[in-house]
Short mmCIF file of C-alpha atoms in Angstrom, two decimals:
data_model
loop_
_atom_site.label_atom_id
_atom_site.label_comp_id
_atom_site.label_asym_id
_atom_site.label_seq_id
_atom_site.Cartn_x
_atom_site.Cartn_y
_atom_site.Cartn_z
CA UNK L 359 -11.02 13.57 -20.27
CA UNK L 360 -14.33 13.88 -18.70
CA UNK L 361 -15.72 15.41 -15.95
CA UNK L 362 -16.98 12.54 -13.13
CA UNK L 363 -14.49 13.37 -10.13
CA UNK L 364 -11.57 11.77 -8.88
CA UNK L 365 -11.20 8.60 -5.85
CA UNK L 366 -8.26 8.21 -5.01
CA UNK L 367 -6.63 5.46 -1.61
CA UNK L 368 -4.51 5.64 0.30
CA UNK L 369 -3.28 3.07 1.68
CA UNK L 370 -1.84 4.20 5.45
CA UNK L 371 -1.93 7.33 6.62
CA UNK L 372 1.97 7.79 5.74
CA UNK L 373 0.26 7.76 2.48
CA UNK L 374 -1.91 10.28 2.68
CA UNK L 375 -0.03 13.49 1.90
CA UNK L 376 1.29 12.28 -1.38
CA UNK L 377 -2.12 13.41 -2.56
CA UNK L 378 -4.15 16.98 -2.36
CA UNK L 379 -7.57 16.59 -0.62
CA UNK L 380 -8.17 20.08 0.39
CA UNK L 381 -11.87 19.70 -2.08
CA UNK L 382 -12.45 16.27 -1.01
CA UNK L 383 -14.16 14.67 0.61
CA UNK L 384 -12.00 12.60 3.08
CA UNK L 385 -13.42 8.90 4.33
CA UNK L 386 -11.93 7.22 7.36
CA UNK L 387 -11.60 3.70 7.01
CA UNK L 388 -10.76 1.81 10.11
CA UNK L 389 -12.89 -1.39 10.18
CA UNK L 390 -11.80 -3.34 13.29
CA UNK L 391 -13.07 -2.06 15.09
CA UNK L 392 -12.92 1.60 15.77
CA UNK L 393 -14.86 3.36 12.99
CA UNK L 394 -17.09 -0.04 12.96
CA UNK L 395 -17.33 0.77 16.74
CA UNK L 396 -18.29 4.20 16.49
CA UNK L 397 -20.96 4.08 13.36
CA UNK L 398 -23.36 1.56 15.87
CA UNK L 399 -22.63 3.57 18.83
CA UNK L 400 -24.72 6.41 17.00
CA UNK L 401 -26.50 4.49 14.88
CA UNK L 402 -27.94 3.09 18.50
CA UNK L 403 -28.59 6.80 19.41
CA UNK L 404 -25.40 8.39 20.75
CA UNK L 405 -25.83 11.71 21.16
CA UNK L 406 -22.14 11.88 19.24
CA UNK L 407 -18.31 10.20 19.63
CA UNK L 408 -15.20 11.96 20.65
CA UNK L 409 -12.34 10.94 18.77
CA UNK L 410 -9.48 11.35 21.33
CA UNK L 411 -6.18 9.87 20.22
CA UNK L 412 -4.38 9.88 23.91
CA UNK L 413 -6.05 8.37 27.34
CA UNK L 414 -5.75 11.00 29.55
CA UNK L 415 -7.17 12.97 27.02
CA UNK L 416 -10.00 10.80 27.48
CA UNK L 417 -11.10 11.13 30.57
CA UNK L 418 -10.36 14.83 31.19
CA UNK L 419 -13.22 15.54 28.35
CA UNK L 420 -15.62 12.15 29.38
CA UNK L 421 -15.09 14.24 32.77
CA UNK L 422 -16.06 17.59 32.06
CA UNK L 423 -18.29 16.61 29.73
CA UNK L 424 -19.92 13.66 32.32
CA UNK L 425 -19.40 11.36 28.57
CA UNK L 426 -19.09 7.24 28.65
CA UNK L 427 -14.64 7.49 28.32
CA UNK L 428 -13.87 4.23 25.76
CA UNK L 429 -10.90 2.86 24.14
CA UNK L 430 -8.00 0.20 24.62
CA UNK L 431 -4.62 -1.07 25.17
CA UNK L 432 -3.33 -4.50 23.99
CA UNK L 433 -6.74 -5.18 24.00
CA UNK L 434 -7.44 -5.15 27.00
CA UNK L 435 -9.81 -1.57 28.15
CA UNK L 436 -7.04 0.49 29.00
CA UNK L 437 -6.41 1.29 32.41
CA UNK L 438 -8.56 4.80 33.83
CA UNK L 439 -11.77 4.00 30.99
CA UNK L 440 -15.00 2.38 31.22
CA UNK L 441 -15.73 0.77 28.29
CA UNK L 442 -13.81 -1.07 25.10
CA UNK L 443 -13.73 -1.12 21.49
CA UNK L 444 -15.93 -3.27 20.74
CA UNK L 445 -19.14 -2.07 19.33
CA UNK L 446 -21.50 -4.36 21.12
CA UNK L 447 -20.85 -2.09 24.36
CA UNK L 448 -22.86 -0.51 22.81
CA UNK L 449 -26.37 -0.82 22.70
CA UNK L 450 -29.64 0.28 22.20
CA UNK L 451 -30.12 1.21 26.23
CA UNK L 452 -27.02 1.98 26.96
CA UNK L 453 -25.83 4.57 24.56
CA UNK L 454 -28.90 6.58 23.38
CA UNK L 455 -29.18 9.46 24.38
CA UNK L 456 -24.77 9.51 25.53
CA UNK L 457 -21.31 11.12 24.08
CA UNK L 458 -19.20 8.92 23.64
CA UNK L 459 -15.52 10.18 23.90
CA UNK L 460 -13.24 7.40 22.34
CA UNK L 461 -9.05 7.37 21.79
CA UNK L 462 -8.06 5.91 18.90
CA UNK L 463 -4.52 5.81 17.21
CA UNK L 464 -4.37 5.06 14.04
CA UNK L 465 -8.05 6.53 12.87
CA UNK L 466 -7.33 10.18 14.78
CA UNK L 467 -4.50 10.51 13.83
CA UNK L 468 -5.34 10.05 10.35
CA UNK L 469 -8.58 12.01 10.97
CA UNK L 470 -6.93 15.04 12.67
CA UNK L 471 -4.10 14.63 9.33
CA UNK L 472 -6.92 14.80 7.00
CA UNK L 473 -7.86 18.11 8.91
CA UNK L 474 -4.64 19.46 8.70
CA UNK L 475 -4.79 18.51 4.96
CA UNK L 476 -7.70 20.76 4.53
CA UNK L 477 -10.18 18.33 3.79
CA UNK L 478 -13.59 19.59 2.09
CA UNK L 479 -16.02 17.38 4.38
CA UNK L 480 -14.63 14.20 7.24
CA UNK L 481 -16.13 10.68 6.74
CA UNK L 482 -16.70 7.92 9.14
CA UNK L 483 -16.23 4.10 7.51
CA UNK L 484 -16.70 0.43 7.86
CA UNK L 485 -18.46 -2.57 6.54
CA UNK L 486 -22.31 -1.31 9.19
CA UNK L 487 -22.81 1.28 6.71
CA UNK L 488 -20.82 0.96 3.92
CA UNK L 489 -24.23 1.98 1.99
CA UNK L 490 -24.68 5.02 3.80
CA UNK L 491 -21.45 5.64 2.91
CA UNK L 492 -21.60 5.03 -0.69
CA UNK L 493 -24.64 7.07 -0.99
CA UNK L 494 -23.44 9.75 0.07
CA UNK L 495 -20.55 10.27 -2.18
CA UNK L 496 -22.81 9.44 -5.27
CA UNK L 497 -24.91 12.19 -4.17
CA UNK L 498 -22.58 14.02 -3.61
CA UNK L 499 -20.09 14.48 -6.29
CA UNK L 500 -16.85 16.12 -5.42
CA UNK L 501 -13.58 13.89 -5.26
CA UNK L 502 -13.01 11.39 -2.34
CA UNK L 503 -10.34 9.63 -0.36
CA UNK L 504 -10.66 6.96 1.17
CA UNK L 505 -8.26 7.11 3.57
CA UNK L 506 -7.88 3.07 5.28
CA UNK L 507 -5.88 3.64 8.89
CA UNK L 508 -3.88 1.59 8.70
CA UNK L 509 -2.15 -0.21 11.86
CA UNK L 510 0.20 2.08 12.89
CA UNK L 511 1.01 2.67 9.76
CA UNK L 512 1.20 0.07 7.83
CA UNK L 513 -0.89 -1.14 4.83
CA UNK L 514 -4.06 -3.65 6.62
CA UNK L 515 -6.26 -6.21 4.25
CA UNK L 516 -9.17 -5.36 6.20
CA UNK L 517 -8.69 -1.33 5.35
CA UNK L 518 -8.05 -2.08 2.13
CA UNK L 519 -11.02 -4.81 1.56
CA UNK L 520 -14.02 -1.61 2.74
CA UNK L 521 -12.03 0.43 -0.08
CA UNK L 522 -12.92 -2.19 -2.77
CA UNK L 523 -16.19 -2.58 -1.13
CA UNK L 524 -16.47 0.68 -2.02
CA UNK L 525 -15.06 0.94 -5.54
CA UNK L 526 -17.16 -1.45 -6.46
CA UNK L 527 -20.17 0.17 -5.48
CA UNK L 528 -19.35 3.65 -6.68
CA UNK L 529 -16.86 3.52 -9.74
CA UNK L 530 -18.92 4.61 -12.67
CA UNK L 531 -19.68 7.54 -10.96
CA UNK L 532 -15.77 8.66 -10.33
CA UNK L 533 -12.79 8.61 -12.32
CA UNK L 534 -10.16 7.23 -10.73
CA UNK L 535 -6.58 7.36 -11.29
CA UNK L 536 -4.45 5.05 -9.00
CA UNK L 537 -2.80 1.94 -8.86
CA UNK L 538 -3.72 1.34 -5.02
CA UNK L 539 -7.70 2.35 -5.81
CA UNK L 540 -7.76 -0.61 -7.71
CA UNK L 541 -5.87 -3.69 -5.89
CA UNK L 542 -7.66 -2.73 -3.53
CA UNK L 543 -11.05 -3.01 -5.49
CA UNK L 544 -8.95 -6.48 -7.32
CA UNK L 545 -9.30 -7.27 -3.21
CA UNK L 546 -12.49 -7.19 -2.05
CA UNK L 547 -13.87 -8.79 -5.41
CA UNK L 548 -11.65 -12.28 -4.45
CA UNK L 549 -12.34 -12.49 -1.24
CA UNK L 550 -16.15 -10.62 -0.74
CA UNK L 551 -18.16 -14.16 -1.08
CA UNK L 552 -16.84 -14.61 2.52
CA UNK L 553 -15.30 -11.74 4.59
CA UNK L 554 -13.78 -13.68 7.14
CA UNK L 555 -12.88 -17.03 5.38
CA UNK L 556 -10.28 -14.46 3.38
CA UNK L 557 -9.48 -12.00 6.38
CA UNK L 558 -8.60 -15.80 7.32
CA UNK L 559 -7.39 -17.72 4.14
CA UNK L 560 -4.51 -13.94 4.59
CA UNK L 561 -3.23 -15.05 7.42
CA UNK L 562 -4.41 -10.81 7.83
CA UNK L 563 -2.54 -9.69 11.06
CA UNK L 564 -5.72 -8.35 12.89
CA UNK L 565 -6.68 -11.64 12.69
CA UNK L 566 -5.44 -13.26 14.69
CA UNK L 567 -5.40 -10.72 17.32
CA UNK L 568 -8.61 -10.61 17.20
CA UNK L 569 -9.18 -13.30 17.70
CA UNK L 570 -6.60 -14.12 20.46
CA UNK L 571 -8.56 -12.01 22.31
CA UNK L 572 -11.93 -14.14 21.67
CA UNK L 573 -13.28 -11.56 19.81
CA UNK L 574 -14.98 -13.54 17.18
CA UNK L 575 -17.99 -11.97 16.64
CA UNK L 576 -16.55 -8.89 16.27
CA UNK L 577 -14.83 -9.64 13.36
CA UNK L 578 -17.92 -11.01 11.75
CA UNK L 579 -20.00 -8.12 13.44
CA UNK L 580 -16.91 -6.12 11.69
CA UNK L 581 -16.93 -7.26 8.42
CA UNK L 582 -20.96 -7.56 7.72
CA UNK L 583 -22.87 -5.29 5.14
CA UNK L 584 -25.00 -2.28 6.36
CA UNK L 585 -25.38 -3.04 9.77
CA UNK L 586 -25.63 -0.30 11.02
CA UNK L 587 -26.13 2.09 8.02
CA UNK L 588 -26.04 5.42 9.44
CA UNK L 589 -23.48 8.55 7.70
CA UNK L 590 -21.26 10.26 10.89
CA UNK L 591 -19.55 13.17 10.21
CA UNK L 592 -17.40 15.11 11.35
CA UNK L 593 -18.03 18.77 13.00
CA UNK L 594 -16.37 20.92 15.10
CA UNK L 595 -14.13 17.92 17.46
CA UNK L 596 -17.87 15.16 17.40
CA UNK L 597 -19.27 13.01 15.29
CA UNK L 598 -22.89 13.32 14.22
CA UNK L 599 -25.17 11.85 12.21
CA UNK L 600 -25.69 13.84 8.98
CA UNK M 1465 6.66 -19.82 17.14
CA UNK M 1466 9.16 -21.32 13.69
CA UNK M 1467 13.12 -20.87 13.13
CA UNK M 1468 12.40 -18.99 9.58
CA UNK M 1469 13.83 -15.64 8.17
CA UNK M 1470 11.22 -13.37 8.01
CA UNK M 1471 10.27 -11.51 4.91
CA UNK M 1472 8.24 -8.53 4.37
CA UNK M 1473 6.59 -6.27 1.98
CA UNK M 1474 7.07 -2.13 2.17
CA UNK M 1475 4.74 -0.79 -1.28
CA UNK M 1476 5.59 1.99 -1.20
CA UNK M 1477 9.29 3.89 -0.59
CA UNK M 1478 6.92 6.18 1.70
CA UNK M 1479 6.54 3.13 4.19
CA UNK M 1480 9.75 2.02 4.00
CA UNK M 1481 11.23 3.86 7.86
CA UNK M 1482 8.00 0.86 9.41
CA UNK M 1483 10.65 -1.48 9.59
CA UNK M 1484 14.00 -2.52 10.23
CA UNK M 1485 16.13 -3.15 7.95
CA UNK M 1486 19.44 -3.52 10.03
CA UNK M 1487 19.88 -7.63 9.18
CA UNK M 1488 18.21 -7.76 5.94
CA UNK M 1489 19.12 -8.12 2.10
CA UNK M 1490 16.64 -6.04 0.35
CA UNK M 1491 15.05 -6.43 -3.11
CA UNK M 1492 15.42 -3.12 -5.04
CA UNK M 1493 12.03 -3.44 -7.81
CA UNK M 1494 11.37 -0.86 -9.75
CA UNK M 1495 9.75 -3.25 -12.95
CA UNK M 1496 8.17 -0.23 -15.48
CA UNK M 1497 11.30 -0.48 -16.40
CA UNK M 1498 14.64 0.11 -14.47
CA UNK M 1499 14.94 -2.33 -12.61
CA UNK M 1500 14.42 -4.85 -15.30
CA UNK M 1501 16.67 -3.00 -18.06
CA UNK M 1502 19.96 -3.03 -14.86
CA UNK M 1503 18.89 -6.87 -15.19
CA UNK M 1504 18.52 -7.07 -18.75
CA UNK M 1505 22.10 -5.16 -19.68
CA UNK M 1506 24.02 -6.68 -16.95
CA UNK M 1507 22.77 -10.04 -18.32
CA UNK M 1508 23.66 -8.72 -22.18
CA UNK M 1509 27.89 -8.86 -20.55
CA UNK M 1510 27.49 -4.97 -18.93
CA UNK M 1511 30.85 -4.30 -16.67
CA UNK M 1512 28.48 -2.81 -13.97
CA UNK M 1513 25.69 -0.37 -13.54
CA UNK M 1514 26.25 2.96 -11.64
CA UNK M 1515 22.62 4.29 -10.40
CA UNK M 1516 22.63 7.78 -10.14
CA UNK M 1517 19.73 10.34 -8.89
CA UNK M 1518 19.64 13.31 -11.11
CA UNK M 1519 20.45 13.96 -14.95
CA UNK M 1520 23.89 16.00 -14.09
CA UNK M 1521 25.43 13.09 -12.47
CA UNK M 1522 24.16 10.70 -14.25
CA UNK M 1523 26.33 13.54 -17.04
CA UNK M 1524 29.30 14.09 -15.04
CA UNK M 1525 30.06 10.15 -14.15
CA UNK M 1526 29.11 9.74 -17.40
CA UNK M 1527 32.28 11.65 -18.80
CA UNK M 1528 34.98 10.64 -15.89
CA UNK M 1529 34.53 6.88 -16.60
CA UNK M 1530 33.75 7.36 -20.22
CA UNK M 1531 30.45 5.35 -19.21
CA UNK M 1532 26.85 4.99 -21.53
CA UNK M 1533 24.79 7.95 -19.60
CA UNK M 1534 21.44 6.54 -19.78
CA UNK M 1535 17.66 7.96 -18.36
CA UNK M 1536 14.86 9.22 -19.31
CA UNK M 1537 12.23 12.13 -18.27
CA UNK M 1538 8.57 12.46 -19.29
CA UNK M 1539 9.16 8.90 -21.73
CA UNK M 1540 11.83 10.46 -23.30
CA UNK M 1541 15.99 10.36 -23.14
CA UNK M 1542 16.88 13.29 -21.07
CA UNK M 1543 18.15 16.59 -22.22
CA UNK M 1544 21.88 15.74 -22.18
CA UNK M 1545 22.34 11.52 -22.02
CA UNK M 1546 22.64 8.73 -24.78
CA UNK M 1547 20.41 6.26 -24.15
CA UNK M 1548 16.84 5.51 -22.93
CA UNK M 1549 15.25 3.83 -19.71
CA UNK M 1550 14.50 0.54 -22.68
CA UNK M 1551 15.44 -3.16 -21.58
CA UNK M 1552 16.22 -3.25 -25.65
CA UNK M 1553 18.36 -0.15 -25.95
CA UNK M 1554 20.78 -3.24 -24.67
CA UNK M 1555 22.02 -5.78 -26.34
CA UNK M 1556 24.90 -8.08 -25.68
CA UNK M 1557 26.46 -6.49 -28.67
CA UNK M 1558 25.89 -3.31 -27.09
CA UNK M 1559 26.73 -2.84 -23.74
CA UNK M 1560 29.61 -5.78 -24.05
CA UNK M 1561 32.31 -5.22 -21.26
CA UNK M 1562 31.10 -1.40 -20.43
CA UNK M 1563 29.13 0.64 -18.13
CA UNK M 1564 26.00 1.98 -17.38
CA UNK M 1565 25.20 4.71 -15.51
CA UNK M 1566 21.48 5.17 -15.13
CA UNK M 1567 19.78 7.93 -14.04
CA UNK M 1568 16.30 6.95 -12.39
CA UNK M 1569 13.60 8.74 -9.85
CA UNK M 1570 12.05 6.00 -8.19
CA UNK M 1571 14.09 3.26 -7.56
CA UNK M 1572 18.08 4.80 -7.02
CA UNK M 1573 16.31 7.09 -4.22
CA UNK M 1574 15.13 3.80 -2.57
CA UNK M 1575 18.50 2.55 -2.64
CA UNK M 1576 19.90 4.43 -1.36
CA UNK M 1577 17.71 4.62 1.51
CA UNK M 1578 18.21 1.26 2.16
CA UNK M 1579 21.61 1.57 1.66
CA UNK M 1580 21.21 4.18 4.70
CA UNK M 1581 18.66 2.30 6.60
CA UNK M 1582 21.65 -0.17 6.68
CA UNK M 1583 20.47 -3.18 4.77
CA UNK M 1584 22.94 -6.00 4.73
CA UNK M 1585 23.11 -6.52 1.50
CA UNK M 1586 21.22 -5.55 -1.70
CA UNK M 1587 19.36 -6.94 -4.62
CA UNK M 1588 18.05 -6.18 -8.57
CA UNK M 1589 14.95 -8.17 -8.04
CA UNK M 1590 12.83 -7.94 -12.00
CA UNK M 1591 10.33 -10.41 -13.10
CA UNK M 1592 13.02 -10.87 -16.07
CA UNK M 1593 15.98 -12.22 -13.11
CA UNK M 1594 12.71 -13.91 -10.71
CA UNK M 1595 13.94 -17.10 -10.62
CA UNK M 1596 17.91 -15.29 -9.29
CA UNK M 1597 16.50 -13.62 -7.01
CA UNK M 1598 13.86 -16.57 -4.86
CA UNK M 1599 17.18 -19.12 -5.52
CA UNK M 1600 18.87 -16.56 -3.92
CA UNK M 1601 16.57 -14.99 -0.40
CA UNK M 1602 15.90 -19.00 -0.17
CA UNK M 1603 19.42 -20.22 0.08
CA UNK M 1604 21.04 -17.18 2.48
CA UNK M 1605 18.32 -17.35 4.52
CA UNK M 1606 18.04 -13.51 6.09
CA UNK M 1607 15.28 -11.01 6.64
CA UNK M 1608 14.47 -10.03 3.47
CA UNK M 1609 12.54 -7.28 2.42
CA UNK M 1610 11.22 -6.57 -0.90
CA UNK M 1611 10.67 -3.21 -1.23
CA UNK M 1612 8.78 -1.49 -4.17
CA UNK M 1613 9.78 1.51 -6.08
CA UNK M 1614 6.49 2.83 -7.23
CA UNK M 1615 5.29 5.79 -8.85
CA UNK M 1616 6.56 9.25 -6.91
CA UNK M 1617 5.42 6.96 -3.65
CA UNK M 1618 2.51 6.40 -4.67
CA UNK M 1619 1.99 2.25 -4.73
CA UNK M 1620 2.24 0.87 -7.60
CA UNK M 1621 0.57 -2.50 -9.61
CA UNK M 1622 3.27 -3.75 -11.39
CA UNK M 1623 5.48 -3.24 -8.42
CA UNK M 1624 3.29 -4.83 -6.41
CA UNK M 1625 2.95 -8.24 -8.73
CA UNK M 1626 6.83 -9.20 -8.36
CA UNK M 1627 6.76 -8.94 -4.83
CA UNK M 1628 3.90 -11.25 -4.74
CA UNK M 1629 5.98 -13.79 -7.18
CA UNK M 1630 8.57 -13.41 -5.21
CA UNK M 1631 5.58 -14.54 -1.00
CA UNK M 1632 4.20 -16.84 -4.19
CA UNK M 1633 7.50 -19.16 -5.11
CA UNK M 1634 9.06 -19.02 -1.61
CA UNK M 1635 6.56 -18.38 0.88
CA UNK M 1636 7.92 -22.18 2.49
CA UNK M 1637 10.93 -20.66 3.60
CA UNK M 1638 9.69 -17.59 5.56
CA UNK M 1639 7.77 -15.68 8.08
CA UNK M 1640 5.47 -13.87 6.52
CA UNK M 1641 3.80 -12.08 9.12
CA UNK M 1642 2.26 -8.85 6.66
CA UNK M 1643 -0.62 -8.19 5.76
CA UNK M 1644 1.18 -6.23 2.62
CA UNK M 1645 2.46 -9.45 1.08
CA UNK M 1646 -0.65 -11.10 1.60
CA UNK M 1647 -2.79 -8.96 -0.14
CA UNK M 1648 0.56 -8.92 -3.09
CA UNK M 1649 0.49 -12.44 -2.99
CA UNK M 1650 -3.60 -12.89 -3.54
CA UNK M 1651 -3.07 -10.11 -5.89
CA UNK M 1652 -0.02 -11.87 -7.39
CA UNK M 1653 -2.61 -15.57 -8.20
CA UNK M 1654 -4.90 -13.94 -10.07
CA UNK M 1655 -3.42 -11.77 -12.66
CA UNK M 1656 -0.07 -14.30 -13.05
CA UNK M 1657 -1.85 -16.26 -15.86
CA UNK M 1658 -1.71 -13.30 -17.74
CA UNK M 1659 -0.13 -9.86 -16.02
CA UNK M 1660 -0.17 -8.06 -19.22
CA UNK M 1661 -4.17 -9.02 -19.50
CA UNK M 1662 -4.69 -7.90 -15.15
CA UNK M 1663 -1.97 -4.97 -15.86
CA UNK M 1664 -5.18 -3.64 -18.92
CA UNK M 1665 -7.93 -5.33 -17.44
CA UNK M 1666 -7.26 -3.05 -13.97
CA UNK M 1667 -6.42 0.74 -15.75
CA UNK M 1668 -3.00 0.19 -13.98
CA UNK M 1669 -1.53 3.64 -14.58
CA UNK M 1670 1.70 3.15 -16.24
CA UNK M 1671 0.67 0.40 -17.97
CA UNK M 1672 -1.61 3.59 -19.79
CA UNK M 1673 1.76 5.73 -19.80
CA UNK M 1674 3.75 2.89 -21.31
CA UNK M 1675 0.81 1.97 -23.97
CA UNK M 1676 1.18 6.00 -25.12
CA UNK M 1677 5.19 5.71 -25.95
CA UNK M 1678 4.05 3.12 -28.35
CA UNK M 1679 5.78 0.54 -25.36
CA UNK M 1680 3.83 -2.82 -25.45
CA UNK M 1681 6.67 -4.98 -26.17
CA UNK M 1682 9.08 -2.84 -23.06
CA UNK M 1683 5.85 -4.00 -20.32
CA UNK M 1684 4.65 -7.27 -22.22
CA UNK M 1685 9.13 -7.81 -21.13
CA UNK M 1686 9.22 -6.24 -17.71
CA UNK M 1687 6.06 -8.67 -17.13
CA UNK M 1688 7.15 -11.70 -18.95
CA UNK M 1689 10.06 -13.80 -16.19
CA UNK M 1690 13.97 -15.47 -16.95
CA UNK M 1691 14.63 -13.08 -19.78
CA UNK M 1692 17.23 -12.45 -17.84
CA UNK M 1693 18.00 -14.69 -14.79
CA UNK M 1694 20.65 -13.39 -13.74
CA UNK M 1695 21.60 -11.29 -9.10
CA UNK M 1696 22.59 -7.82 -9.55
CA UNK M 1697 23.89 -7.08 -5.89
CA UNK M 1698 24.94 -3.45 -5.36
CA UNK M 1699 28.59 -3.27 -4.29
CA UNK M 1700 30.28 0.61 -3.61
CA UNK M 1701 28.51 1.87 -5.54
CA UNK M 1702 28.06 -0.08 -9.31
CA UNK M 1703 25.50 -2.84 -9.23
CA UNK M 1704 27.38 -6.22 -10.34
CA UNK M 1705 27.39 -9.62 -11.36
CA UNK M 1706 26.66 -11.51 -8.36
#
């Protein structure tokens, strides 16, 4: 056996309980679009991003701290909030120095699950910060859990692709005894030439959903590596840059 | 929208609760080796196979009905039982006319979950009966759930490959709005030329486990289509041929 740290992939929050993540770095993955948007806002100078799981909590905290409130339900900005889930809503001119209070369902719940299970560290992963994530994981030499947020616990293609992209880059540094990880990498290899085309060709449910809202630009950005190459870390209720 | 029935894939028993299978045909998939062995025993003339979830229940029922008791724990025939999990233990000369009482952990539990959730019909799928399964699903024109037994709820490559093989053959007859299904088919397409080599190249955990027990022959058989092309159906506690 090697002394390399272990790497696992959980394809859905409903599978996370199968793994001991007590001593692990957990990468929360919600490619379309929560984690891509968080990474982008922080890269553009947001002071922090506070992930919350409900619209009411978003409004409450937003008021308390004079933050920017954001979140969508069914592709529309949720009633009572100011902004949506698109990374393009958070350019430097707007978000710099501000705190973003973002309500997401799948991603926030997963983050809290990882906290409850005693994760050593929680970071936020998306294609826009792929290299930052990979560099960090290699450097830390700790066990890793790539935790896909999925969609209402159903496995999705884009989060799995991102897990595969990470594995593809860092696998030599880890022991990977995990079929989900190998499956994710295999799929990424198959799709990496053109992830947008891969999503389309494979009838990804979120591809259809977001295209239906006219969000091709968002999908393309969220599938492109290193557009906002920073490392958001969860600290005392907030996501901040390392 | 089309009028085709829906097809879903559940990559782990821990994901089955996400789907309404009330009106569905559930295909229980435990490629290495439970469902392959069940199909083989029935093809070789076993009267029925009774799947049970514990060794004690296996012994008890085996005694009551004078059945052949079988099951393994950690690659060994379980203490108190007579035979193991290998399809090669059940040739016609031995099993014809007999009832096999088989204890499997992942597969049996999944079958009972499907029952509890009100599945319309439960059939047993494996590469040895791939064509029989596909023909049946096309003919029935009902919603389908391809339910992978996985390994202690962790997603595995071989069950996913089988789901992909089924989808690859029957997809034109179904509406498939399910990323897991598309992922499974994509992986099958990638591996179909040589599934054994694919398992090896992708470091499948069961490949290693069974090779460690000297069971290459079992793996090869369990990855080969139509070696025992019959359709086992669950009826009143037993698996019997349709």
